[in-house]
């Protein structure tokens, strides 16, 4: 997975480089800076003292000394003063400069703390958003595994509107799945609308209309990224499902179908469906796996193995990258032997984002992380 958000102590990360949230002197301090210096040993401070400090938004690199990483990239985040003094751009620059340095040193894996979000006071949710935006932009152009290491999930602020909306949706879907009076049964059959909708009939109509509208993004058909069409699955024949093929093969009602016949009529596989959808969207393979937060090597495996069996988060990552509708998402999941269920928060969160037409995988992953779920991608 090219971008991962994890909970850990950054000094334990066995990656090529870890990033230090330092100050302009580069001579150590508290927070993650103090932890890194303690774990690295005196050699790190000696090397830092030769660097002549570092400006806000810039970065400098040293060895990793006793740490399990090769390099420490020291960057200086802004002190947060309300967000009106260019702090966001300075913070974004910290990520960009650190990633550039990592690339120059040939690093394949880098771990970041949430720069400025401790002693320097940057609100954690906004600091995370800046981190995700900058790292995502970098990963569209570069191959690297980048970790955002969040130390104290307890202080992770999920109070923002997006997250409270998700929390409400998750709760509503849970209630529907786990209760059974008449009112709620009706609600379930109405394609699992949130409980709040049931209690407000006008709002329900509005939401139904909203859901019926295809999202602006989902309507996009691609464009400039057009490329040569792949050969269609099943040798170019019009696609038929295994069940309809069986009907054709076995006209006599009641006749027992042999296992060989059944196995000869397999449905389109996950891999075939994925490649077909990429072509239909006019997307390039690279664009698709980058948007899915999927590693290039894994994508090659899927492409070359028609019977590849992906994990559920991998399937959903591609569904998001391809901006599939809920129905198409369910179909793609079925190709890999999975379904969406209202018994799992993970599934409900994905469903929420698809219904909202929000196909930004990194925002989805932020939400999944906040709700303690595994992330999309591989
Ligand atoms: N691993 C991962 N994250 C950590 C760790 C750790 N071991 N320790 C803390 N964090 P901060 P800043 C998180 O204060 O806001 C220093 O004195 C922490 O929860 O370390 O950029 C420097 O010398 C928070 O989310 O850095 C500067 O003077 C994030 O790391 C000043 O602090 C950053 O918190 C820099 O302040």
mmCIF file with all atom_site columns, C-alpha atoms in Angstrom, residues 167-307:
data_model
loop_
_atom_site.group_PDB
_atom_site.id
_atom_site.type_symbol
_atom_site.label_atom_id
_atom_site.label_alt_id
_atom_site.label_comp_id
_atom_site.label_asym_id
_atom_site.label_entity_id
_atom_site.label_seq_id
_atom_site.pdbx_PDB_ins_code
_atom_site.Cartn_x
_atom_site.Cartn_y
_atom_site.Cartn_z
_atom_site.occupancy
_atom_site.B_iso_or_equiv
_atom_site.pdbx_formal_charge
_atom_site.auth_seq_id
_atom_site.auth_comp_id
_atom_site.auth_asym_id
_atom_site.auth_atom_id
_atom_site.pdbx_PDB_model_num
ATOM 1   C CA . UNK A 1 167 ? -20.626 8.252   12.721  1.00 0.00 ? 167 UNK A CA 1
ATOM 2   C CA . UNK A 1 168 ? -24.337 8.948   12.344  1.00 0.00 ? 168 UNK A CA 1
ATOM 3   C CA . UNK A 1 169 ? -24.580 6.844   9.187   1.00 0.00 ? 169 UNK A CA 1
ATOM 4   C CA . UNK A 1 170 ? -22.693 3.970   10.777  1.00 0.00 ? 170 UNK A CA 1
ATOM 5   C CA . UNK A 1 171 ? -24.933 4.101   13.852  1.00 0.00 ? 171 UNK A CA 1
ATOM 6   C CA . UNK A 1 172 ? -28.088 4.255   11.755  1.00 0.00 ? 172 UNK A CA 1
ATOM 7   C CA . UNK A 1 173 ? -27.094 1.261   9.654   1.00 0.00 ? 173 UNK A CA 1
ATOM 8   C CA . UNK A 1 174 ? -26.179 -0.664  12.775  1.00 0.00 ? 174 UNK A CA 1
ATOM 9   C CA . UNK A 1 175 ? -29.557 0.072   14.293  1.00 0.00 ? 175 UNK A CA 1
ATOM 10  C CA . UNK A 1 176 ? -31.283 -1.159  11.150  1.00 0.00 ? 176 UNK A CA 1
ATOM 11  C CA . UNK A 1 177 ? -29.340 -4.377  11.132  1.00 0.00 ? 177 UNK A CA 1
ATOM 12  C CA . UNK A 1 178 ? -29.813 -5.129  14.766  1.00 0.00 ? 178 UNK A CA 1
ATOM 13  C CA . UNK A 1 179 ? -33.422 -4.164  15.499  1.00 0.00 ? 179 UNK A CA 1
ATOM 14  C CA . UNK A 1 180 ? -36.645 -5.550  14.153  1.00 0.00 ? 180 UNK A CA 1
ATOM 15  C CA . UNK A 1 181 ? -39.817 -3.549  14.735  1.00 0.00 ? 181 UNK A CA 1
ATOM 16  C CA . UNK A 1 182 ? -42.113 -2.898  11.806  1.00 0.00 ? 182 UNK A CA 1
ATOM 17  C CA . UNK A 1 183 ? -40.929 0.629   11.205  1.00 0.00 ? 183 UNK A CA 1
ATOM 18  C CA . UNK A 1 184 ? -37.340 -0.498  10.985  1.00 0.00 ? 184 UNK A CA 1
ATOM 19  C CA . UNK A 1 185 ? -38.137 -3.446  8.727   1.00 0.00 ? 185 UNK A CA 1
ATOM 20  C CA . UNK A 1 186 ? -39.726 -0.995  6.310   1.00 0.00 ? 186 UNK A CA 1
ATOM 21  C CA . UNK A 1 187 ? -36.630 1.112   6.533   1.00 0.00 ? 187 UNK A CA 1
ATOM 22  C CA . UNK A 1 188 ? -34.380 -1.826  5.731   1.00 0.00 ? 188 UNK A CA 1
ATOM 23  C CA . UNK A 1 189 ? -36.354 -2.741  2.667   1.00 0.00 ? 189 UNK A CA 1
ATOM 24  C CA . UNK A 1 190 ? -36.116 0.867   1.482   1.00 0.00 ? 190 UNK A CA 1
ATOM 25  C CA . UNK A 1 191 ? -32.538 0.102   0.551   1.00 0.00 ? 191 UNK A CA 1
ATOM 26  C CA . UNK A 1 192 ? -31.204 0.721   4.027   1.00 0.00 ? 192 UNK A CA 1
ATOM 27  C CA . UNK A 1 193 ? -31.805 4.440   4.326   1.00 0.00 ? 193 UNK A CA 1
ATOM 28  C CA . UNK A 1 194 ? -30.492 5.937   7.565   1.00 0.00 ? 194 UNK A CA 1
ATOM 29  C CA . UNK A 1 195 ? -32.929 5.942   10.483  1.00 0.00 ? 195 UNK A CA 1
ATOM 30  C CA . UNK A 1 196 ? -32.862 9.724   10.629  1.00 0.00 ? 196 UNK A CA 1
ATOM 31  C CA . UNK A 1 197 ? -34.373 9.702   7.148   1.00 0.00 ? 197 UNK A CA 1
ATOM 32  C CA . UNK A 1 198 ? -37.256 7.474   8.201   1.00 0.00 ? 198 UNK A CA 1
ATOM 33  C CA . UNK A 1 199 ? -38.143 9.818   10.994  1.00 0.00 ? 199 UNK A CA 1
ATOM 34  C CA . UNK A 1 200 ? -38.237 12.782  8.617   1.00 0.00 ? 200 UNK A CA 1
ATOM 35  C CA . UNK A 1 201 ? -40.314 11.813  5.536   1.00 0.00 ? 201 UNK A CA 1
ATOM 36  C CA . UNK A 1 202 ? -39.463 14.881  3.477   1.00 0.00 ? 202 UNK A CA 1
ATOM 37  C CA . UNK A 1 203 ? -35.824 14.443  4.138   1.00 0.00 ? 203 UNK A CA 1
ATOM 38  C CA . UNK A 1 204 ? -36.214 10.820  3.005   1.00 0.00 ? 204 UNK A CA 1
ATOM 39  C CA . UNK A 1 205 ? -37.565 11.901  -0.357  1.00 0.00 ? 205 UNK A CA 1
ATOM 40  C CA . UNK A 1 206 ? -34.752 14.382  -0.751  1.00 0.00 ? 206 UNK A CA 1
ATOM 41  C CA . UNK A 1 207 ? -32.181 11.784  0.040   1.00 0.00 ? 207 UNK A CA 1
ATOM 42  C CA . UNK A 1 208 ? -33.765 9.232   -2.300  1.00 0.00 ? 208 UNK A CA 1
ATOM 43  C CA . UNK A 1 209 ? -33.579 11.804  -5.061  1.00 0.00 ? 209 UNK A CA 1
ATOM 44  C CA . UNK A 1 210 ? -29.987 12.554  -4.165  1.00 0.00 ? 210 UNK A CA 1
ATOM 45  C CA . UNK A 1 211 ? -29.101 8.907   -4.215  1.00 0.00 ? 211 UNK A CA 1
ATOM 46  C CA . UNK A 1 212 ? -30.793 8.428   -7.575  1.00 0.00 ? 212 UNK A CA 1
ATOM 47  C CA . UNK A 1 213 ? -28.668 11.149  -9.142  1.00 0.00 ? 213 UNK A CA 1
ATOM 48  C CA . UNK A 1 214 ? -25.382 9.879   -10.507 1.00 0.00 ? 214 UNK A CA 1
ATOM 49  C CA . UNK A 1 215 ? -22.548 11.777  -8.873  1.00 0.00 ? 215 UNK A CA 1
ATOM 50  C CA . UNK A 1 216 ? -20.742 14.362  -10.939 1.00 0.00 ? 216 UNK A CA 1
ATOM 51  C CA . UNK A 1 217 ? -17.502 12.493  -10.562 1.00 0.00 ? 217 UNK A CA 1
ATOM 52  C CA . UNK A 1 218 ? -19.063 9.118   -11.305 1.00 0.00 ? 218 UNK A CA 1
ATOM 53  C CA . UNK A 1 219 ? -20.323 10.462  -14.608 1.00 0.00 ? 219 UNK A CA 1
ATOM 54  C CA . UNK A 1 220 ? -16.870 11.299  -15.798 1.00 0.00 ? 220 UNK A CA 1
ATOM 55  C CA . UNK A 1 221 ? -15.756 8.947   -18.499 1.00 0.00 ? 221 UNK A CA 1
ATOM 56  C CA . UNK A 1 222 ? -12.044 9.661   -18.462 1.00 0.00 ? 222 UNK A CA 1
ATOM 57  C CA . UNK A 1 223 ? -10.765 11.552  -21.501 1.00 0.00 ? 223 UNK A CA 1
ATOM 58  C CA . UNK A 1 224 ? -7.164  12.441  -22.031 1.00 0.00 ? 224 UNK A CA 1
ATOM 59  C CA . UNK A 1 225 ? -5.812  9.182   -20.607 1.00 0.00 ? 225 UNK A CA 1
ATOM 60  C CA . UNK A 1 226 ? -7.253  7.079   -23.484 1.00 0.00 ? 226 UNK A CA 1
ATOM 61  C CA . UNK A 1 227 ? -5.188  4.136   -24.598 1.00 0.00 ? 227 UNK A CA 1
ATOM 62  C CA . UNK A 1 228 ? -5.343  1.029   -26.742 1.00 0.00 ? 228 UNK A CA 1
ATOM 63  C CA . UNK A 1 229 ? -8.272  -1.226  -25.943 1.00 0.00 ? 229 UNK A CA 1
ATOM 64  C CA . UNK A 1 230 ? -7.477  -4.500  -24.285 1.00 0.00 ? 230 UNK A CA 1
ATOM 65  C CA . UNK A 1 231 ? -8.920  -7.656  -25.823 1.00 0.00 ? 231 UNK A CA 1
ATOM 66  C CA . UNK A 1 232 ? -12.323 -8.191  -24.259 1.00 0.00 ? 232 UNK A CA 1
ATOM 67  C CA . UNK A 1 233 ? -12.717 -11.124 -21.873 1.00 0.00 ? 233 UNK A CA 1
ATOM 68  C CA . UNK A 1 234 ? -14.194 -14.361 -23.265 1.00 0.00 ? 234 UNK A CA 1
ATOM 69  C CA . UNK A 1 235 ? -12.533 -14.031 -26.655 1.00 0.00 ? 235 UNK A CA 1
ATOM 70  C CA . UNK A 1 236 ? -14.562 -10.988 -27.642 1.00 0.00 ? 236 UNK A CA 1
ATOM 71  C CA . UNK A 1 237 ? -17.975 -12.683 -27.435 1.00 0.00 ? 237 UNK A CA 1
ATOM 72  C CA . UNK A 1 238 ? -20.829 -10.763 -25.899 1.00 0.00 ? 238 UNK A CA 1
ATOM 73  C CA . UNK A 1 239 ? -20.580 -11.474 -22.206 1.00 0.00 ? 239 UNK A CA 1
ATOM 74  C CA . UNK A 1 240 ? -23.054 -13.847 -20.652 1.00 0.00 ? 240 UNK A CA 1
ATOM 75  C CA . UNK A 1 241 ? -23.248 -14.781 -17.003 1.00 0.00 ? 241 UNK A CA 1
ATOM 76  C CA . UNK A 1 242 ? -22.548 -18.358 -15.993 1.00 0.00 ? 242 UNK A CA 1
ATOM 77  C CA . UNK A 1 243 ? -26.187 -18.865 -15.103 1.00 0.00 ? 243 UNK A CA 1
ATOM 78  C CA . UNK A 1 244 ? -27.537 -17.700 -18.465 1.00 0.00 ? 244 UNK A CA 1
ATOM 79  C CA . UNK A 1 245 ? -24.871 -19.702 -20.296 1.00 0.00 ? 245 UNK A CA 1
ATOM 80  C CA . UNK A 1 246 ? -26.012 -22.747 -18.364 1.00 0.00 ? 246 UNK A CA 1
ATOM 81  C CA . UNK A 1 247 ? -29.611 -22.125 -19.389 1.00 0.00 ? 247 UNK A CA 1
ATOM 82  C CA . UNK A 1 248 ? -28.522 -22.131 -23.025 1.00 0.00 ? 248 UNK A CA 1
ATOM 83  C CA . UNK A 1 249 ? -26.398 -25.231 -22.569 1.00 0.00 ? 249 UNK A CA 1
ATOM 84  C CA . UNK A 1 250 ? -29.154 -27.149 -20.783 1.00 0.00 ? 250 UNK A CA 1
ATOM 85  C CA . UNK A 1 251 ? -32.505 -26.634 -22.430 1.00 0.00 ? 251 UNK A CA 1
ATOM 86  C CA . UNK A 1 252 ? -34.309 -29.600 -20.809 1.00 0.00 ? 252 UNK A CA 1
ATOM 87  C CA . UNK A 1 253 ? -35.908 -28.580 -17.570 1.00 0.00 ? 253 UNK A CA 1
ATOM 88  C CA . UNK A 1 254 ? -34.868 -30.735 -14.659 1.00 0.00 ? 254 UNK A CA 1
ATOM 89  C CA . UNK A 1 255 ? -31.829 -32.191 -16.375 1.00 0.00 ? 255 UNK A CA 1
ATOM 90  C CA . UNK A 1 256 ? -28.881 -32.423 -14.025 1.00 0.00 ? 256 UNK A CA 1
ATOM 91  C CA . UNK A 1 257 ? -25.980 -30.279 -15.195 1.00 0.00 ? 257 UNK A CA 1
ATOM 92  C CA . UNK A 1 258 ? -22.610 -31.923 -14.973 1.00 0.00 ? 258 UNK A CA 1
ATOM 93  C CA . UNK A 1 259 ? -19.885 -30.328 -12.924 1.00 0.00 ? 259 UNK A CA 1
ATOM 94  C CA . UNK A 1 260 ? -17.751 -30.081 -16.064 1.00 0.00 ? 260 UNK A CA 1
ATOM 95  C CA . UNK A 1 261 ? -20.493 -28.087 -17.797 1.00 0.00 ? 261 UNK A CA 1
ATOM 96  C CA . UNK A 1 262 ? -20.839 -25.816 -14.818 1.00 0.00 ? 262 UNK A CA 1
ATOM 97  C CA . UNK A 1 263 ? -17.114 -25.245 -14.577 1.00 0.00 ? 263 UNK A CA 1
ATOM 98  C CA . UNK A 1 264 ? -17.060 -24.513 -18.298 1.00 0.00 ? 264 UNK A CA 1
ATOM 99  C CA . UNK A 1 265 ? -19.411 -21.572 -17.773 1.00 0.00 ? 265 UNK A CA 1
ATOM 100 C CA . UNK A 1 266 ? -17.566 -19.491 -15.195 1.00 0.00 ? 266 UNK A CA 1
ATOM 101 C CA . UNK A 1 267 ? -18.631 -15.886 -14.794 1.00 0.00 ? 267 UNK A CA 1
ATOM 102 C CA . UNK A 1 268 ? -16.241 -13.107 -15.651 1.00 0.00 ? 268 UNK A CA 1
ATOM 103 C CA . UNK A 1 269 ? -13.464 -13.120 -13.037 1.00 0.00 ? 269 UNK A CA 1
ATOM 104 C CA . UNK A 1 270 ? -12.509 -10.199 -10.788 1.00 0.00 ? 270 UNK A CA 1
ATOM 105 C CA . UNK A 1 271 ? -9.383  -9.561  -12.834 1.00 0.00 ? 271 UNK A CA 1
ATOM 106 C CA . UNK A 1 272 ? -11.323 -9.566  -16.118 1.00 0.00 ? 272 UNK A CA 1
ATOM 107 C CA . UNK A 1 273 ? -13.947 -7.236  -14.727 1.00 0.00 ? 273 UNK A CA 1
ATOM 108 C CA . UNK A 1 274 ? -11.305 -4.878  -13.385 1.00 0.00 ? 274 UNK A CA 1
ATOM 109 C CA . UNK A 1 275 ? -9.472  -4.628  -16.726 1.00 0.00 ? 275 UNK A CA 1
ATOM 110 C CA . UNK A 1 276 ? -12.756 -4.214  -18.592 1.00 0.00 ? 276 UNK A CA 1
ATOM 111 C CA . UNK A 1 277 ? -13.835 -1.383  -16.301 1.00 0.00 ? 277 UNK A CA 1
ATOM 112 C CA . UNK A 1 278 ? -10.471 0.357   -16.660 1.00 0.00 ? 278 UNK A CA 1
ATOM 113 C CA . UNK A 1 279 ? -10.930 0.262   -20.446 1.00 0.00 ? 279 UNK A CA 1
ATOM 114 C CA . UNK A 1 280 ? -14.528 1.389   -20.267 1.00 0.00 ? 280 UNK A CA 1
ATOM 115 C CA . UNK A 1 281 ? -13.531 4.370   -18.124 1.00 0.00 ? 281 UNK A CA 1
ATOM 116 C CA . UNK A 1 282 ? -10.759 5.250   -20.589 1.00 0.00 ? 282 UNK A CA 1
ATOM 117 C CA . UNK A 1 283 ? -8.298  5.136   -17.698 1.00 0.00 ? 283 UNK A CA 1
ATOM 118 C CA . UNK A 1 284 ? -4.697  4.015   -17.849 1.00 0.00 ? 284 UNK A CA 1
ATOM 119 C CA . UNK A 1 285 ? -3.620  1.091   -15.656 1.00 0.00 ? 285 UNK A CA 1
ATOM 120 C CA . UNK A 1 286 ? -1.190  3.342   -13.791 1.00 0.00 ? 286 UNK A CA 1
ATOM 121 C CA . UNK A 1 287 ? -3.827  5.920   -13.051 1.00 0.00 ? 287 UNK A CA 1
ATOM 122 C CA . UNK A 1 288 ? -6.114  3.217   -11.759 1.00 0.00 ? 288 UNK A CA 1
ATOM 123 C CA . UNK A 1 289 ? -3.680  1.558   -9.358  1.00 0.00 ? 289 UNK A CA 1
ATOM 124 C CA . UNK A 1 290 ? -2.385  4.905   -8.101  1.00 0.00 ? 290 UNK A CA 1
ATOM 125 C CA . UNK A 1 291 ? -5.902  6.083   -7.381  1.00 0.00 ? 291 UNK A CA 1
ATOM 126 C CA . UNK A 1 292 ? -6.554  2.759   -5.666  1.00 0.00 ? 292 UNK A CA 1
ATOM 127 C CA . UNK A 1 293 ? -3.497  3.152   -3.392  1.00 0.00 ? 293 UNK A CA 1
ATOM 128 C CA . UNK A 1 294 ? -2.338  -0.186  -4.780  1.00 0.00 ? 294 UNK A CA 1
ATOM 129 C CA . UNK A 1 295 ? 1.246   -1.184  -5.213  1.00 0.00 ? 295 UNK A CA 1
ATOM 130 C CA . UNK A 1 296 ? 2.480   -1.538  -8.833  1.00 0.00 ? 296 UNK A CA 1
ATOM 131 C CA . UNK A 1 297 ? 3.717   -5.117  -8.271  1.00 0.00 ? 297 UNK A CA 1
ATOM 132 C CA . UNK A 1 298 ? 0.349   -6.253  -6.962  1.00 0.00 ? 298 UNK A CA 1
ATOM 133 C CA . UNK A 1 299 ? -1.405  -4.704  -9.923  1.00 0.00 ? 299 UNK A CA 1
ATOM 134 C CA . UNK A 1 300 ? 0.908   -6.614  -12.325 1.00 0.00 ? 300 UNK A CA 1
ATOM 135 C CA . UNK A 1 301 ? 0.022   -9.850  -10.525 1.00 0.00 ? 301 UNK A CA 1
ATOM 136 C CA . UNK A 1 302 ? -3.690  -9.176  -10.850 1.00 0.00 ? 302 UNK A CA 1
ATOM 137 C CA . UNK A 1 303 ? -3.320  -8.241  -14.508 1.00 0.00 ? 303 UNK A CA 1
ATOM 138 C CA . UNK A 1 304 ? -1.404  -11.373 -15.371 1.00 0.00 ? 304 UNK A CA 1
ATOM 139 C CA . UNK A 1 305 ? -3.515  -13.843 -13.369 1.00 0.00 ? 305 UNK A CA 1
ATOM 140 C CA . UNK A 1 306 ? -7.063  -14.115 -14.601 1.00 0.00 ? 306 UNK A CA 1
ATOM 141 C CA . UNK A 1 307 ? -8.044  -16.061 -11.478 1.00 0.00 ? 307 UNK A CA 1
#
